[in-house]
Tab-separated table of N, CA, C and O in Angstrom:
chain	number	residue	atom	x	y	z
A	1	UNK	N	2.147	4.776	70.448
A	1	UNK	CA	1.671	5.258	69.136
A	1	UNK	C	2.627	4.586	68.154
A	1	UNK	O	3.635	4.757	68.246
A	2	UNK	N	1.902	4.027	67.139
A	2	UNK	CA	2.616	3.294	66.033
A	2	UNK	C	2.908	4.300	65.022
A	2	UNK	O	2.148	5.252	64.564
A	3	UNK	N	4.230	4.363	64.538
A	3	UNK	CA	4.646	5.237	63.282
A	3	UNK	C	5.383	4.446	62.314
A	3	UNK	O	6.092	3.420	62.613
A	4	UNK	N	5.634	4.844	61.129
A	4	UNK	CA	6.301	4.335	60.189
A	4	UNK	C	6.860	5.492	59.188
A	4	UNK	O	6.345	6.439	59.085
A	5	UNK	N	8.193	5.182	58.672
A	5	UNK	CA	8.622	6.160	57.623
A	5	UNK	C	8.136	5.709	56.227
A	5	UNK	O	8.002	4.623	56.080
A	6	UNK	N	7.652	6.894	55.632
A	6	UNK	CA	7.051	6.656	54.227
A	6	UNK	C	7.778	7.579	53.461
A	6	UNK	O	7.944	8.679	53.577
A	7	UNK	N	8.335	7.072	52.264
A	7	UNK	CA	9.057	7.597	51.378
A	7	UNK	C	8.139	7.947	50.222
A	7	UNK	O	7.385	7.202	49.805
A	8	UNK	N	8.001	9.294	49.715
A	8	UNK	CA	7.114	9.623	48.706
A	8	UNK	C	7.954	10.630	47.787
A	8	UNK	O	9.152	11.131	48.180
A	9	UNK	N	7.496	10.908	46.559
A	9	UNK	CA	7.896	11.904	45.609
A	9	UNK	C	7.102	13.043	45.379
A	9	UNK	O	5.830	12.784	45.211
A	10	UNK	N	7.640	14.341	45.373
A	10	UNK	CA	6.794	15.310	44.829
A	10	UNK	C	7.777	15.975	43.736
A	10	UNK	O	8.715	15.982	43.539
A	11	UNK	N	6.750	16.658	42.761
A	11	UNK	CA	7.394	17.396	41.758
A	11	UNK	C	7.919	18.712	42.225
A	11	UNK	O	7.368	19.404	42.964
A	12	UNK	N	8.952	19.174	41.681
A	12	UNK	CA	9.730	20.393	42.098
A	12	UNK	C	10.080	21.002	40.756
A	12	UNK	O	10.857	20.557	39.887
A	13	UNK	N	9.670	22.285	40.752
A	13	UNK	CA	10.133	23.098	39.538
A	13	UNK	C	11.648	23.485	39.515
A	13	UNK	O	12.240	23.814	40.464
A	14	UNK	N	12.299	23.069	38.403
A	14	UNK	CA	13.738	23.281	38.238
A	14	UNK	C	14.143	24.551	38.195
A	14	UNK	O	15.359	24.880	38.428
A	15	UNK	N	13.209	25.551	37.921
A	15	UNK	CA	13.596	27.001	37.858
A	15	UNK	C	13.441	27.580	39.144
A	15	UNK	O	14.201	28.474	39.500
A	16	UNK	N	12.331	27.507	39.958
A	16	UNK	CA	12.192	28.262	41.115
A	16	UNK	C	12.023	27.360	42.459
A	16	UNK	O	11.843	28.152	43.484
A	17	UNK	N	11.982	26.016	42.278
A	17	UNK	CA	11.884	25.303	43.368
A	17	UNK	C	10.704	24.999	44.047
A	17	UNK	O	10.434	24.424	44.989
A	18	UNK	N	9.479	25.484	43.505
A	18	UNK	CA	8.261	25.310	44.153
A	18	UNK	C	7.808	23.890	43.880
A	18	UNK	O	8.125	23.357	42.784
A	19	UNK	N	6.925	23.247	44.739
A	19	UNK	CA	6.571	22.142	44.724
A	19	UNK	C	5.042	22.007	44.808
A	19	UNK	O	4.388	21.163	44.770
A	20	UNK	N	4.504	23.289	44.998
A	20	UNK	CA	2.821	23.403	45.071
A	20	UNK	C	2.262	23.286	43.820
A	20	UNK	O	2.644	23.835	42.790
A	21	UNK	N	1.136	22.521	43.823
A	21	UNK	CA	0.308	22.351	42.762
A	21	UNK	C	-0.692	23.391	42.597
A	21	UNK	O	-0.919	24.024	43.739
A	22	UNK	N	-1.307	23.676	41.595
A	22	UNK	CA	-2.450	24.762	41.625
A	22	UNK	C	-3.518	24.699	42.469
A	22	UNK	O	-4.272	25.660	42.731
A	23	UNK	N	-3.837	23.531	43.095
A	23	UNK	CA	-5.030	23.514	44.118
A	23	UNK	C	-4.579	23.790	45.470
A	23	UNK	O	-5.104	23.265	46.379
A	24	UNK	N	-3.370	24.458	45.585
A	24	UNK	CA	-2.843	24.647	46.916
A	24	UNK	C	-2.403	23.541	47.798
A	24	UNK	O	-2.618	23.571	49.037
A	25	UNK	N	-1.969	22.502	47.224
A	25	UNK	CA	-1.585	21.288	48.014
A	25	UNK	C	-0.399	20.646	47.056
A	25	UNK	O	-0.282	20.936	45.971
A	26	UNK	N	0.276	19.854	47.884
A	26	UNK	CA	1.418	19.202	47.028
A	26	UNK	C	1.176	17.781	47.070
A	26	UNK	O	1.055	17.031	47.952
A	27	UNK	N	0.957	17.004	45.825
A	27	UNK	CA	0.564	15.610	45.923
A	27	UNK	C	1.845	14.943	46.019
A	27	UNK	O	2.968	15.170	45.567
A	28	UNK	N	1.687	13.833	46.887
A	28	UNK	CA	2.787	12.860	47.084
A	28	UNK	C	2.642	11.561	46.332
A	28	UNK	O	1.640	11.044	46.608
A	29	UNK	N	3.605	11.238	45.591
A	29	UNK	CA	3.482	10.001	44.725
A	29	UNK	C	4.491	8.957	45.059
A	29	UNK	O	5.507	9.222	45.606
A	30	UNK	N	4.312	7.805	44.417
A	30	UNK	CA	5.118	6.674	44.817
A	30	UNK	C	6.539	6.570	43.965
A	30	UNK	O	7.540	5.922	44.425
A	31	UNK	N	6.486	7.245	42.903
A	31	UNK	CA	7.746	7.141	41.984
A	31	UNK	C	8.089	8.725	41.302
A	31	UNK	O	7.046	9.418	41.417
A	32	UNK	N	9.237	8.834	41.093
A	32	UNK	CA	9.409	10.201	40.470
A	32	UNK	C	8.700	10.322	39.091
A	32	UNK	O	8.240	11.394	38.910
A	33	UNK	N	8.689	9.415	38.527
A	33	UNK	CA	7.740	9.339	36.964
A	33	UNK	C	6.516	9.706	37.282
A	33	UNK	O	5.806	10.442	36.575
A	34	UNK	N	5.756	9.035	38.432
A	34	UNK	CA	4.282	9.316	38.545
A	34	UNK	C	4.246	10.691	39.119
A	34	UNK	O	3.177	11.606	38.811
A	35	UNK	N	5.220	11.429	39.711
A	35	UNK	CA	5.144	12.879	40.193
A	35	UNK	C	5.234	13.733	39.157
A	35	UNK	O	4.577	14.687	38.914
A	36	UNK	N	6.191	13.462	38.104
A	36	UNK	CA	6.153	14.442	36.815
A	36	UNK	C	4.964	14.113	36.127
A	36	UNK	O	4.434	15.162	35.617
A	37	UNK	N	4.447	13.006	35.938
A	37	UNK	CA	3.209	12.736	35.098
A	37	UNK	C	1.949	13.476	35.681
A	37	UNK	O	1.185	14.038	34.970
A	38	UNK	N	1.860	13.283	36.982
A	38	UNK	CA	0.884	14.129	37.650
A	38	UNK	C	0.732	15.601	37.469
A	38	UNK	O	-0.290	15.970	37.056
A	39	UNK	N	1.871	16.138	37.451
A	39	UNK	CA	1.784	17.627	37.204
A	39	UNK	C	1.826	18.071	35.856
A	39	UNK	O	1.356	19.269	35.558
A	40	UNK	N	2.258	17.292	34.920
A	40	UNK	CA	2.335	17.700	33.580
A	40	UNK	C	1.034	16.984	32.730
A	40	UNK	O	0.731	17.551	31.717
A	41	UNK	N	0.384	16.171	33.539
A	41	UNK	CA	-0.902	15.889	32.855
A	41	UNK	C	-2.100	16.310	33.587
A	41	UNK	O	-2.710	15.694	34.332
A	42	UNK	N	-2.423	17.575	33.358
A	42	UNK	CA	-3.447	18.363	34.085
A	42	UNK	C	-5.028	17.973	33.498
A	42	UNK	O	-5.912	18.363	33.967
A	43	UNK	N	-4.818	17.050	32.356
A	43	UNK	CA	-6.291	16.885	31.766
A	43	UNK	C	-6.579	18.055	30.774
A	43	UNK	O	-7.734	17.794	30.042
A	44	UNK	N	-5.869	19.018	30.670
A	44	UNK	CA	-6.250	20.113	29.863
A	44	UNK	C	-4.829	20.462	29.184
A	44	UNK	O	-3.946	20.704	29.744
A	45	UNK	N	-4.841	20.176	27.937
A	45	UNK	CA	-3.377	20.371	27.153
A	45	UNK	C	-2.946	21.712	26.963
A	45	UNK	O	-1.908	21.964	26.580
A	46	UNK	N	-3.888	22.630	27.538
A	46	UNK	CA	-3.446	24.223	27.405
A	46	UNK	C	-2.801	24.575	28.815
A	46	UNK	O	-2.636	25.953	28.908
A	47	UNK	N	-2.821	23.828	29.885
A	47	UNK	CA	-2.334	24.261	31.043
A	47	UNK	C	-1.528	23.420	31.898
A	47	UNK	O	-1.453	22.091	31.462
A	48	UNK	N	-0.897	23.507	32.844
A	48	UNK	CA	-0.073	22.661	33.713
A	48	UNK	C	1.246	22.948	33.606
A	48	UNK	O	1.743	23.769	32.890
A	49	UNK	N	1.981	22.116	34.316
A	49	UNK	CA	3.506	22.266	34.428
A	49	UNK	C	4.037	21.474	33.141
A	49	UNK	O	3.392	20.970	32.298
A	50	UNK	N	5.410	21.892	32.636
A	50	UNK	CA	5.944	21.561	31.437
A	50	UNK	C	7.150	20.813	31.637
A	50	UNK	O	7.887	21.268	32.447
A	51	UNK	N	7.333	19.766	30.968
A	51	UNK	CA	8.492	18.923	30.953
A	51	UNK	C	9.200	19.395	29.656
A	51	UNK	O	8.569	18.967	28.545
A	52	UNK	N	10.267	20.050	29.617
A	52	UNK	CA	10.873	20.603	28.306
A	52	UNK	C	11.640	19.526	27.651
A	52	UNK	O	11.941	18.611	28.239
A	53	UNK	N	11.985	19.798	26.453
A	53	UNK	CA	12.663	18.936	25.565
A	53	UNK	C	14.176	18.471	26.289
A	53	UNK	O	14.593	17.445	26.015
A	54	UNK	N	14.663	19.467	26.928
A	54	UNK	CA	15.796	19.178	27.612
A	54	UNK	C	15.701	18.654	29.060
A	54	UNK	O	16.706	18.395	29.825
A	55	UNK	N	14.485	18.144	29.546
A	55	UNK	CA	14.392	17.579	30.631
A	55	UNK	C	13.869	18.456	31.913
A	55	UNK	O	13.981	18.063	33.134
A	56	UNK	N	13.947	19.768	31.678
A	56	UNK	CA	13.515	20.730	32.859
A	56	UNK	C	12.023	20.500	33.128
A	56	UNK	O	11.227	20.630	32.327
A	57	UNK	N	11.667	20.406	34.471
A	57	UNK	CA	10.394	20.484	34.942
A	57	UNK	C	10.068	21.852	35.229
A	57	UNK	O	10.676	22.494	36.253
A	58	UNK	N	9.070	22.605	34.722
A	58	UNK	CA	8.833	23.945	34.913
A	58	UNK	C	7.306	24.016	35.218
A	58	UNK	O	6.466	23.628	34.713
A	59	UNK	N	7.056	24.745	36.518
A	59	UNK	CA	5.843	24.963	37.107
A	59	UNK	C	4.977	26.089	36.324
A	59	UNK	O	5.571	26.718	35.487
A	60	UNK	N	3.681	26.070	36.611
A	60	UNK	CA	2.786	27.140	35.926
A	60	UNK	C	2.450	28.117	37.058
A	60	UNK	O	1.492	28.761	36.954
A	61	UNK	N	3.205	28.286	38.027
A	61	UNK	CA	2.881	29.042	39.295
A	61	UNK	C	3.645	30.423	39.094
A	61	UNK	O	3.035	31.381	39.833
A	62	UNK	N	4.589	30.587	38.471
A	62	UNK	CA	5.334	31.830	38.289
A	62	UNK	C	5.046	32.611	36.910
A	62	UNK	O	4.925	31.833	35.978
A	63	UNK	N	4.955	33.903	36.990
A	63	UNK	CA	5.066	34.746	35.657
A	63	UNK	C	6.269	35.505	35.627
A	63	UNK	O	6.296	36.712	35.925
A	64	UNK	N	7.232	34.939	34.828
A	64	UNK	CA	8.469	35.630	34.654
A	64	UNK	C	9.103	35.095	33.242
A	64	UNK	O	8.576	34.067	32.802
A	65	UNK	N	10.030	35.855	32.617
A	65	UNK	CA	10.618	35.584	31.471
A	65	UNK	C	11.249	34.249	31.426
A	65	UNK	O	10.966	33.469	30.461
A	66	UNK	N	11.877	33.750	32.436
A	66	UNK	CA	12.360	32.513	32.517
A	66	UNK	C	11.466	31.238	32.384
A	66	UNK	O	11.695	30.396	31.549
A	67	UNK	N	10.419	31.428	33.259
A	67	UNK	CA	9.262	30.389	33.046
A	67	UNK	C	8.504	30.592	31.756
A	67	UNK	O	8.343	29.458	31.260
A	68	UNK	N	8.196	31.651	31.262
A	68	UNK	CA	7.647	31.692	29.887
A	68	UNK	C	8.461	31.096	28.738
A	68	UNK	O	7.969	30.435	27.912
A	69	UNK	N	9.816	31.458	28.812
A	69	UNK	CA	10.621	30.927	27.838
A	69	UNK	C	10.774	29.355	27.862
A	69	UNK	O	10.744	28.787	26.805
A	70	UNK	N	10.833	28.911	29.066
A	70	UNK	CA	10.796	27.280	29.123
A	70	UNK	C	9.629	26.604	28.681
A	70	UNK	O	9.718	25.784	28.110
A	71	UNK	N	8.397	27.346	29.013
A	71	UNK	CA	7.093	26.651	28.474
A	71	UNK	C	7.082	26.964	26.883
A	71	UNK	O	6.800	25.950	26.247
A	72	UNK	N	7.716	27.961	26.421
A	72	UNK	CA	7.840	28.186	24.822
A	72	UNK	C	8.667	27.137	24.407
A	72	UNK	O	8.407	26.707	23.064
A	73	UNK	N	9.660	26.818	24.861
A	73	UNK	CA	10.495	25.656	24.291
A	73	UNK	C	9.862	24.396	24.089
A	73	UNK	O	10.078	23.563	23.283
A	74	UNK	N	8.779	24.078	24.811
A	74	UNK	CA	7.856	23.095	24.685
A	74	UNK	C	6.604	23.141	23.931
A	74	UNK	O	5.845	22.393	23.821
A	75	UNK	N	6.525	24.420	23.159
A	75	UNK	CA	5.634	24.683	22.490
A	75	UNK	C	4.330	25.387	23.032
A	75	UNK	O	3.205	25.375	22.498
A	76	UNK	N	4.534	25.815	24.160
A	76	UNK	CA	3.467	26.627	24.897
A	76	UNK	C	3.621	28.064	25.266
A	76	UNK	O	4.843	28.352	25.006
A	77	UNK	N	2.807	28.723	25.376
A	77	UNK	CA	2.715	30.231	25.640
A	77	UNK	C	2.201	30.589	26.775
A	77	UNK	O	0.862	30.301	26.939
A	78	UNK	N	2.728	31.165	27.952
A	78	UNK	CA	2.124	31.570	28.990
A	78	UNK	C	1.430	32.907	28.706
A	78	UNK	O	1.705	33.758	28.189
A	79	UNK	N	-0.147	32.763	29.099
A	79	UNK	CA	-0.979	34.095	29.095
A	79	UNK	C	-0.575	35.026	30.129
A	79	UNK	O	-0.067	34.496	31.037
A	80	UNK	N	-0.915	36.171	29.797
A	80	UNK	CA	-0.542	37.205	30.760
A	80	UNK	C	-1.699	37.620	31.695
A	80	UNK	O	-1.490	38.156	32.775
A	81	UNK	N	-2.719	37.266	31.326
A	81	UNK	CA	-3.999	37.683	32.206
A	81	UNK	C	-4.461	36.480	33.319
A	81	UNK	O	-5.062	36.763	34.254
A	82	UNK	N	-4.121	35.251	32.991
A	82	UNK	CA	-4.497	34.038	33.839
A	82	UNK	C	-3.422	33.093	33.703
A	82	UNK	O	-2.345	33.239	33.096
A	83	UNK	N	-3.395	32.164	34.819
A	83	UNK	CA	-2.517	31.152	34.963
A	83	UNK	C	-2.730	29.921	33.950
A	83	UNK	O	-2.804	28.824	34.352
A	84	UNK	N	-2.845	30.455	32.669
A	84	UNK	CA	-3.259	29.277	31.592
A	84	UNK	C	-2.109	29.283	30.711
A	84	UNK	O	-1.487	30.293	30.316
A	85	UNK	N	-1.796	28.099	30.058
A	85	UNK	CA	-0.649	27.929	29.088
A	85	UNK	C	-1.385	27.604	27.974
A	85	UNK	O	-2.232	26.993	27.814
A	86	UNK	N	-1.154	28.278	26.826
A	86	UNK	CA	-1.749	27.990	25.412
A	86	UNK	C	-0.748	27.507	24.448
A	86	UNK	O	0.447	28.043	24.543
A	87	UNK	N	-1.085	26.652	23.523
A	87	UNK	CA	-0.233	26.050	22.562
A	87	UNK	C	-0.160	27.167	21.486
A	87	UNK	O	-1.162	27.925	21.119
A	88	UNK	N	0.996	27.498	20.923
A	88	UNK	CA	1.262	28.406	19.713
A	88	UNK	C	1.092	27.578	18.450
A	88	UNK	O	1.291	26.439	18.399
């Protein structure tokens, strides 16, 4: 059986360490920049992961003050009823 080592990159939340994306899978990409772009560019400007002005990558999978504050520094507000991020 033939095998080969394949190196890929996944986005990891700087606050909680999760790498899971909202669709219950972890996308594997060719570069660190592609991984960050994938999770922060959800196609909906009101949801998705956040890259803060200080360079922290923050997931939208957790509901706690630390995550909410990090999203707020980027101009987003986490809703309390759904996993949706809203611009303020």
